[in-house]
Structures are given as structure tokens and as C-alpha cells.
C-alpha positions as protocol buffer text, in pm:
chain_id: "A"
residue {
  index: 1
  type: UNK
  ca { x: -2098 y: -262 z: 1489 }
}
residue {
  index: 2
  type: UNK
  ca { x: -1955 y: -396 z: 1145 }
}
residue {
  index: 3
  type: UNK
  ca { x: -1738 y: -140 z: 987 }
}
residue {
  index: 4
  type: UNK
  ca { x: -1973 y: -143 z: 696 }
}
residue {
  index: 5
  type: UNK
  ca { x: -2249 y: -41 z: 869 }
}
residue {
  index: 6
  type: UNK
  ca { x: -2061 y: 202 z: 1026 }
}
residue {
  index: 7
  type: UNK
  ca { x: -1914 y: 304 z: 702 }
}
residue {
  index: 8
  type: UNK
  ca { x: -2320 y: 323 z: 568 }
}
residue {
  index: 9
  type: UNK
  ca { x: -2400 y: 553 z: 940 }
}
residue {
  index: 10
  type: UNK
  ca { x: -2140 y: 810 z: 863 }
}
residue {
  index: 11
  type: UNK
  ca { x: -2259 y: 827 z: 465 }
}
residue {
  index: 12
  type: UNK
  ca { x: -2566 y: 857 z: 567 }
}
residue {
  index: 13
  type: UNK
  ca { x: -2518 y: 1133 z: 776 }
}
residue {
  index: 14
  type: UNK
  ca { x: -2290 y: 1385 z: 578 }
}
residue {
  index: 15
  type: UNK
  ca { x: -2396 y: 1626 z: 392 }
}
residue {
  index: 16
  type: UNK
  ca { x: -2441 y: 1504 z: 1 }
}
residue {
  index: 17
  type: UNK
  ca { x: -2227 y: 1757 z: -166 }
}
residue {
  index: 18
  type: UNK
  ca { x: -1958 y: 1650 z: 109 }
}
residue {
  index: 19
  type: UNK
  ca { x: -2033 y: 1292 z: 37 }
}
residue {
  index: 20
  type: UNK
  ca { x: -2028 y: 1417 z: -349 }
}
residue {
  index: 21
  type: UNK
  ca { x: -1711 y: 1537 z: -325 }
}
residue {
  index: 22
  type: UNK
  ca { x: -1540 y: 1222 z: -92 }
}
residue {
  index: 23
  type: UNK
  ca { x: -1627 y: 1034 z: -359 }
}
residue {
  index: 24
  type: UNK
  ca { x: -1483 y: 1220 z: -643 }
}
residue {
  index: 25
  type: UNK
  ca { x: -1139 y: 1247 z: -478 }
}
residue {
  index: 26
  type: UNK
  ca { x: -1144 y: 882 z: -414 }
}
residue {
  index: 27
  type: UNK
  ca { x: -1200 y: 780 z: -761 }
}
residue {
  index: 28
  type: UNK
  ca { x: -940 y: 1040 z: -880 }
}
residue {
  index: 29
  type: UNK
  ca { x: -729 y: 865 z: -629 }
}
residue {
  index: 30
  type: UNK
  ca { x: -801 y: 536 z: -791 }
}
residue {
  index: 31
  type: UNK
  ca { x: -711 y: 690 z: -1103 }
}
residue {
  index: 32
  type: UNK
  ca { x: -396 y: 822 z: -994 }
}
residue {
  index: 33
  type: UNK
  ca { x: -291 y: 481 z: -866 }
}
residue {
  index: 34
  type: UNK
  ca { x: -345 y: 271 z: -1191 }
}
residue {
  index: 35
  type: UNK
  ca { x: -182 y: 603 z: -1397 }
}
residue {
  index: 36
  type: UNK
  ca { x: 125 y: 632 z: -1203 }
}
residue {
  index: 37
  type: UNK
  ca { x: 478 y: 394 z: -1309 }
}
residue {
  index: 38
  type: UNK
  ca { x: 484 y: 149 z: -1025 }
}
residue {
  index: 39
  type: UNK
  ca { x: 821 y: 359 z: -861 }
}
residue {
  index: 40
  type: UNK
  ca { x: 570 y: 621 z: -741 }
}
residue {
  index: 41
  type: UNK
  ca { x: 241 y: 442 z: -671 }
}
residue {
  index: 42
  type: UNK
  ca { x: 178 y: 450 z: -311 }
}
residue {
  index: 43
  type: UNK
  ca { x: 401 y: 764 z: -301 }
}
residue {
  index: 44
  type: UNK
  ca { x: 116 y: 1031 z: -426 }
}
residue {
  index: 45
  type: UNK
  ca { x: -170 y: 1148 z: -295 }
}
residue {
  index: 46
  type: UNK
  ca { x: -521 y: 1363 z: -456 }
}
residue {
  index: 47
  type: UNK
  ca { x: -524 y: 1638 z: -196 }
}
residue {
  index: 48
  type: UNK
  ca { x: -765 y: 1865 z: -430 }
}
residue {
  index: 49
  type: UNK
  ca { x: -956 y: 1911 z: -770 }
}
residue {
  index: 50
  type: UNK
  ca { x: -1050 y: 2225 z: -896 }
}
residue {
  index: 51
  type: UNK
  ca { x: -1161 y: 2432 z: -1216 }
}
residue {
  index: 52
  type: UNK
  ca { x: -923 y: 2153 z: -1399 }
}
residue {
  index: 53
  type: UNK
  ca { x: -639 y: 2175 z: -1187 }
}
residue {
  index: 54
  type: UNK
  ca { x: -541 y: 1910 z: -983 }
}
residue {
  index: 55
  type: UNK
  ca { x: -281 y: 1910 z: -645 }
}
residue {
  index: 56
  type: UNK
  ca { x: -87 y: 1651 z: -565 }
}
residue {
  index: 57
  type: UNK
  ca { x: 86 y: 1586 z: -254 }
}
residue {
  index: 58
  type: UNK
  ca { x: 416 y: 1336 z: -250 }
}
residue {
  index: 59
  type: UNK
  ca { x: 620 y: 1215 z: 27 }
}
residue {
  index: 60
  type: UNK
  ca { x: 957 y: 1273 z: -83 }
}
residue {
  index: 61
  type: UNK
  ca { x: 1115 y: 1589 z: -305 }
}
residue {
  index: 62
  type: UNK
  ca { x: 1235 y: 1326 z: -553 }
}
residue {
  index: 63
  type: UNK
  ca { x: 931 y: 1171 z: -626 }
}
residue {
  index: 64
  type: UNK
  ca { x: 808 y: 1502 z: -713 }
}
residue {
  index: 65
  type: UNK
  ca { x: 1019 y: 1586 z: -935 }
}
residue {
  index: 66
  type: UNK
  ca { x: 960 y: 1260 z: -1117 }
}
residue {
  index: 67
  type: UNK
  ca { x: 625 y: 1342 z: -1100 }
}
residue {
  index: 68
  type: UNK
  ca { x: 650 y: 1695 z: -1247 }
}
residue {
  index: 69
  type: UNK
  ca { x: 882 y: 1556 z: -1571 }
}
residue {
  index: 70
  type: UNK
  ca { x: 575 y: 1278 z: -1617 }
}
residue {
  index: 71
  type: UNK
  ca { x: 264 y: 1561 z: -1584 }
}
residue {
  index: 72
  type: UNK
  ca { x: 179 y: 1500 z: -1957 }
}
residue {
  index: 73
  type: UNK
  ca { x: 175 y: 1155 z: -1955 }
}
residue {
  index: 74
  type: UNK
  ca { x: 8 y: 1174 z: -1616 }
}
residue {
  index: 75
  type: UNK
  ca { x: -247 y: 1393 z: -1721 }
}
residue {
  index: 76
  type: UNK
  ca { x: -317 y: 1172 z: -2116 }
}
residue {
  index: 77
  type: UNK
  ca { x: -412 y: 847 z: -1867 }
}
residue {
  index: 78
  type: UNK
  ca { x: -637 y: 1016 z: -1625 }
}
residue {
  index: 79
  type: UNK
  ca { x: -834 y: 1167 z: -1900 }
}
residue {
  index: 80
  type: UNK
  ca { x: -883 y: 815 z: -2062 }
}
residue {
  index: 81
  type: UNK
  ca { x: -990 y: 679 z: -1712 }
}
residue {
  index: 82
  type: UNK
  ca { x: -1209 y: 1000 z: -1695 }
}
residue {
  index: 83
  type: UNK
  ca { x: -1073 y: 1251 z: -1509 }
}
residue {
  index: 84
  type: UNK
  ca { x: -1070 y: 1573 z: -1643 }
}
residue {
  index: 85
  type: UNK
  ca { x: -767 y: 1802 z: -1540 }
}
residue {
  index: 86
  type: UNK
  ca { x: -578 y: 2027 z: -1718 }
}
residue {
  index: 87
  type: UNK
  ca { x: -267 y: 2127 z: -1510 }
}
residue {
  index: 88
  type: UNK
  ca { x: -78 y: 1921 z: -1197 }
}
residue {
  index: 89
  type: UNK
  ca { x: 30 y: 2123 z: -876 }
}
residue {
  index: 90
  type: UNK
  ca { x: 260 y: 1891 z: -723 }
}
residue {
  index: 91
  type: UNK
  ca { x: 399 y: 1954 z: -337 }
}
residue {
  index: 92
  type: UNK
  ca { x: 566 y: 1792 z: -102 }
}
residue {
  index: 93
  type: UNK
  ca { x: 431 y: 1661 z: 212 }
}
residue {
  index: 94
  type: UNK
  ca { x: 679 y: 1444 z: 406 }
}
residue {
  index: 95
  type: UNK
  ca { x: 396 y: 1334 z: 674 }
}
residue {
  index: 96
  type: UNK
  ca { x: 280 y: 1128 z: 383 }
}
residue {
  index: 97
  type: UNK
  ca { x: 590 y: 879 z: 430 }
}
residue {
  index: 98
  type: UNK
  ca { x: 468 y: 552 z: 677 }
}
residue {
  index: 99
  type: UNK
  ca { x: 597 y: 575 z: 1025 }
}
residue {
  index: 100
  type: UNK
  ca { x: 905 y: 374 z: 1135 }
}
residue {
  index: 101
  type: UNK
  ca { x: 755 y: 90 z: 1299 }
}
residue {
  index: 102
  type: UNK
  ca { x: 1004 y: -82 z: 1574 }
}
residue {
  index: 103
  type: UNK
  ca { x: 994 y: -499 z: 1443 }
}
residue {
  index: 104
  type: UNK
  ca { x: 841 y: -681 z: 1722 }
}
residue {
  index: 105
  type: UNK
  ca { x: 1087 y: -962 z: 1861 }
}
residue {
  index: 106
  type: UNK
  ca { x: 909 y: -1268 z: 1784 }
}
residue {
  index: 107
  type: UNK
  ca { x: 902 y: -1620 z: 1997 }
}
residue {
  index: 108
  type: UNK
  ca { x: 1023 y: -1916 z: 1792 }
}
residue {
  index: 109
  type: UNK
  ca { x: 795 y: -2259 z: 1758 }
}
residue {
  index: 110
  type: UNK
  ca { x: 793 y: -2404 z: 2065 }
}
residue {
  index: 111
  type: UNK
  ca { x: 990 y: -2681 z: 2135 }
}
residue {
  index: 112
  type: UNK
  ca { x: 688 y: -2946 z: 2095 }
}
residue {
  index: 113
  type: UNK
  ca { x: 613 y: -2818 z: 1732 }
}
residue {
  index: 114
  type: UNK
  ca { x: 993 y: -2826 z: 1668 }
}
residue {
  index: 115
  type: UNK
  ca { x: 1006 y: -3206 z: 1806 }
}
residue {
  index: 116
  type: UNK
  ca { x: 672 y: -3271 z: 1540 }
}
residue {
  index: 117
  type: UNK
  ca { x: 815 y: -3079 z: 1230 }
}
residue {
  index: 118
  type: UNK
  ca { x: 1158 y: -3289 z: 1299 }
}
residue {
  index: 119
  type: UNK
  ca { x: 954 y: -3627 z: 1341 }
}
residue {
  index: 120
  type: UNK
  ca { x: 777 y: -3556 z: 1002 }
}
residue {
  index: 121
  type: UNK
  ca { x: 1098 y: -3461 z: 866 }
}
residue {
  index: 122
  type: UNK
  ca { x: 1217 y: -3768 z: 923 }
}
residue {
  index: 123
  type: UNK
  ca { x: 929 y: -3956 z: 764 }
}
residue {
  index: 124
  type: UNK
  ca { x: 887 y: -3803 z: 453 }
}
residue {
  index: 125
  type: UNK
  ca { x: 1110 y: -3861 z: 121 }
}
residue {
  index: 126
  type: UNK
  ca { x: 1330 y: -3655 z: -18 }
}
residue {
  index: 127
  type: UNK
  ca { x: 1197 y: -3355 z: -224 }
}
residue {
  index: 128
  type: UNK
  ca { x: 1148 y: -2981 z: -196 }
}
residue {
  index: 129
  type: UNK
  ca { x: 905 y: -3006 z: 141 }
}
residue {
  index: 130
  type: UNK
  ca { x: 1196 y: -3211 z: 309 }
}
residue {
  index: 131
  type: UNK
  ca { x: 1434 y: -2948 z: 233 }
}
residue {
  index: 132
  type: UNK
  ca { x: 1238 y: -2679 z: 330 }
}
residue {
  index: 133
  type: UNK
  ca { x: 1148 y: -2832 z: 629 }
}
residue {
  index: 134
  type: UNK
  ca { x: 1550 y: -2894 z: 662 }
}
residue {
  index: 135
  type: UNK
  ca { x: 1597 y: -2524 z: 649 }
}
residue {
  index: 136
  type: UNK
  ca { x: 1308 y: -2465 z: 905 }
}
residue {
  index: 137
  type: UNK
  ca { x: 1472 y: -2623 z: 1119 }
}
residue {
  index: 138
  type: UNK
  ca { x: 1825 y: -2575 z: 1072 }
}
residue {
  index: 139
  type: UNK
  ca { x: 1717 y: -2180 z: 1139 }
}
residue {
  index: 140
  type: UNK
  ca { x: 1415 y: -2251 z: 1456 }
}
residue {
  index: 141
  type: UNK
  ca { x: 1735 y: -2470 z: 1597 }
}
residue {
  index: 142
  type: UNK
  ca { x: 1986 y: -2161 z: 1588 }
}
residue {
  index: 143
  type: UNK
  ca { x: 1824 y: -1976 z: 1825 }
}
């Protein structure tokens, strides 16, 4: 099953004011993202709107405080994209921050791609391809 028409199953079967309201906070999220300085997009999250108020969760205490000295000029570009708040509850919510992901140790090009890159190397004239290909490998080599 194609995650669109799974995506389609599961709209289809909530409830429409729950569907209603899934969609609201995702445009309000959309919002958010084009109204926030680039420092804290990614960083905030729409966690609820209500009677004009909307809460905001961030990852980090000082990207709410950034947050809370922007609220005016956060809340002037959502209402020109269309949302309609009058105040910003801002909180912190450090589970918001991405996992530390281990870096997986990586296999270099085996030798017969190594032996290939090096042959073309050595057939094409000088110019920014050769030297990249000088660098590639110069480092593929090291290891």
C-alpha cells in the first residue's frame, strides 16, 4: 500500500472535525515556518490554537526567548498569511530537539572503481573534473 493511499484510508476514516482541525494546525504550521527568521525555523512547533491564542512549543530555552522578544512581528506575518491570533504562549519542550544519531562507518569505493576513476584520471585534460577527481582519490587512497 502507497503511503498516499494510506494517507487517503486514515482521512477517510477520522472524524471531520478531527480531520478539520489536523488541517488547521498544519497550515498554521506552514505559516509559522515561512514567518519565522531562518535561526529558528525548524526549531518551533504549533502545539495548539485557541480563542486567538496560539502555543508554541521550542526545543531549546534560548530559542524561546528569541521567540518571545519577536511575538509582534511573529504575530503581523501570520495575520497576512491568514492566521488569526492574538497572543503567543511559548514553552519549552526539549523532546522537540532530533536525536543524536551515531554516523555509520562507511566502506570506501572498492578497489576496482578506484583502479577506473584513476584510469579516467589519467585520460582526461586538465581542468576542474581532473582535480576533483585528484582529490577523490588522493582521500579514497588514504584509507
Amino acid at each position: 500500500m502507497s503511503a498516499s493511499s494510506l494517507s487517503d484510508l486514515l482521512a477517510s476514516q477520522l472524524p471531520n472535525a478531527l480531520a478539520v482541525r489536523a488541517r488547521t494546525l498544519l497550515k498554521t504550521q506552514a505559516a509559522l515556518d515561512r514567518s519565522l527568521p531562518a535561526a529558528l525555523a525548524g526549531h518551533v512547533r504549533v502545539m495548539q490554537l485557541e480563542n486567538a491564542v496560539l502555543s508554541l512549543a521550542c526545543d531549546s530555552g534560548a530559542v524561546a526567548s528569541r521567540l518571545r522578544q519577536q511575538t509582534d512581528t511573529l504575530l503581523a506575518s501570520l495575520g497576512e498569511r491568514g492566521i488569526v491570533a492574538t497572543a503567543v504562549r511559548v514553552s519549552v519542550n526539549p523532546e522537540l530537539l532530533a536525536r543524536y544519531v551515531h554516523p555509520v562507518e562507511k566502506t570506501g569505493l572498492p578497489p576496482a572503481a578506484l583502479d577506473g576513476l584513476a584510469h579516467l584520471n589519467a585520460e582526461i585534460e586538465d581542468g576542474p573534473l581532473k582535480d576533483a577527481l585528484d582529490r577523490l582519490l588522493r582521500h579514497h587512497r588514504k584509507a
